[in-house]
Amino acid sequence: MNFQNNYVPKLTNAPYEAYLNTTWIRYAQPFVKGKLLLRVSVPFSTVAVPNVATGIVNTENRFG
């Protein structure tokens, strides 16, 4: 099992406080006496975009 985090502190053509954070959960398991490898990757993303009118940063979290 492997965990990888990708953080992007500034997005192009987006408001100043917008960011993107994606965590990947990865798993690999050999089977059939090592002749086949099963790999599964699942991303969990957080996207933050500030509301220009209120100044509050809205975040959305999703798998996939």
Short mmCIF file of C-alpha atoms in Angstrom, two decimals:
data_model
loop_
_atom_site.label_atom_id
_atom_site.label_comp_id
_atom_site.label_asym_id
_atom_site.label_seq_id
_atom_site.Cartn_x
_atom_site.Cartn_y
_atom_site.Cartn_z
CA MET A 1 0.00 0.00 0.00
CA ASN A 2 1.29 3.44 -0.97
CA PHE A 3 0.08 6.96 -0.22
CA GLN A 4 1.07 9.93 -2.37
CA ASN A 5 -0.01 13.55 -1.90
CA ASN A 6 0.08 16.17 -4.68
CA TYR A 7 -0.51 19.76 -3.56
CA VAL A 8 -0.89 22.66 -6.01
CA PRO A 9 -0.85 25.94 -4.05
CA LYS A 10 -1.71 28.23 -7.00
CA LEU A 11 -3.99 27.52 -9.94
CA THR A 12 -3.72 29.33 -13.28
CA ASN A 13 -6.57 31.75 -14.08
CA ALA A 14 -8.13 31.21 -10.63
CA PRO A 15 -8.64 33.51 -7.63
CA TYR A 16 -5.65 34.02 -5.32
CA GLU A 17 -6.64 31.57 -2.56
CA ALA A 18 -7.68 28.69 -4.85
CA TYR A 19 -5.74 25.42 -4.47
CA LEU A 20 -5.87 21.74 -5.35
CA ASN A 21 -4.83 18.82 -3.14
CA THR A 22 -4.99 15.23 -4.37
CA THR A 23 -4.07 12.20 -2.28
CA TRP A 24 -3.55 8.93 -4.13
CA ILE A 25 -4.08 5.61 -2.37
CA ARG A 26 -2.34 2.87 -4.32
CA TYR A 27 -2.18 -0.88 -3.79
CA ALA A 28 -0.28 -3.58 -5.67
CA GLN A 29 -0.56 -7.34 -5.16
CA PRO A 30 1.19 -10.04 -7.20
CA PHE A 31 -0.70 -13.27 -7.74
CA VAL A 32 -0.61 -16.43 -9.92
CA LYS A 33 2.90 -17.17 -8.60
CA GLY A 34 4.12 -13.67 -9.43
CA LYS A 35 3.12 -13.75 -13.10
CA LEU A 36 0.31 -11.19 -12.75
CA LEU A 37 0.20 -7.94 -10.83
CA LEU A 38 -3.02 -6.37 -9.61
CA ARG A 39 -2.73 -2.59 -9.14
CA VAL A 40 -5.44 -0.27 -7.87
CA SER A 41 -5.18 3.54 -7.64
CA VAL A 42 -7.84 5.69 -5.98
CA PRO A 43 -7.54 9.50 -5.95
CA PHE A 44 -9.14 11.63 -3.24
CA SER A 45 -9.25 15.28 -4.30
CA THR A 46 -9.89 18.54 -2.49
CA VAL A 47 -10.56 21.63 -4.58
CA ALA A 48 -10.76 25.00 -2.83
CA VAL A 49 -12.13 28.07 -4.60
CA PRO A 50 -12.87 31.32 -2.79
CA ASN A 51 -16.26 33.00 -3.23
CA VAL A 52 -15.45 36.45 -4.59
CA ALA A 53 -18.55 38.06 -3.06
CA THR A 54 -18.12 36.76 0.51
CA GLY A 55 -14.39 35.97 0.63
CA ILE A 56 -15.11 32.52 2.12
CA VAL A 57 -13.09 29.64 0.67
CA ASN A 58 -15.43 26.82 -0.45
CA THR A 59 -13.95 23.32 -0.60
CA GLU A 60 -15.19 20.16 -2.28
CA ASN A 61 -13.87 16.67 -1.51
CA ARG A 62 -14.41 13.72 -3.86
CA PHE A 63 -13.12 10.32 -4.82
CA GLY A 64 -12.22 9.73 -8.45
#
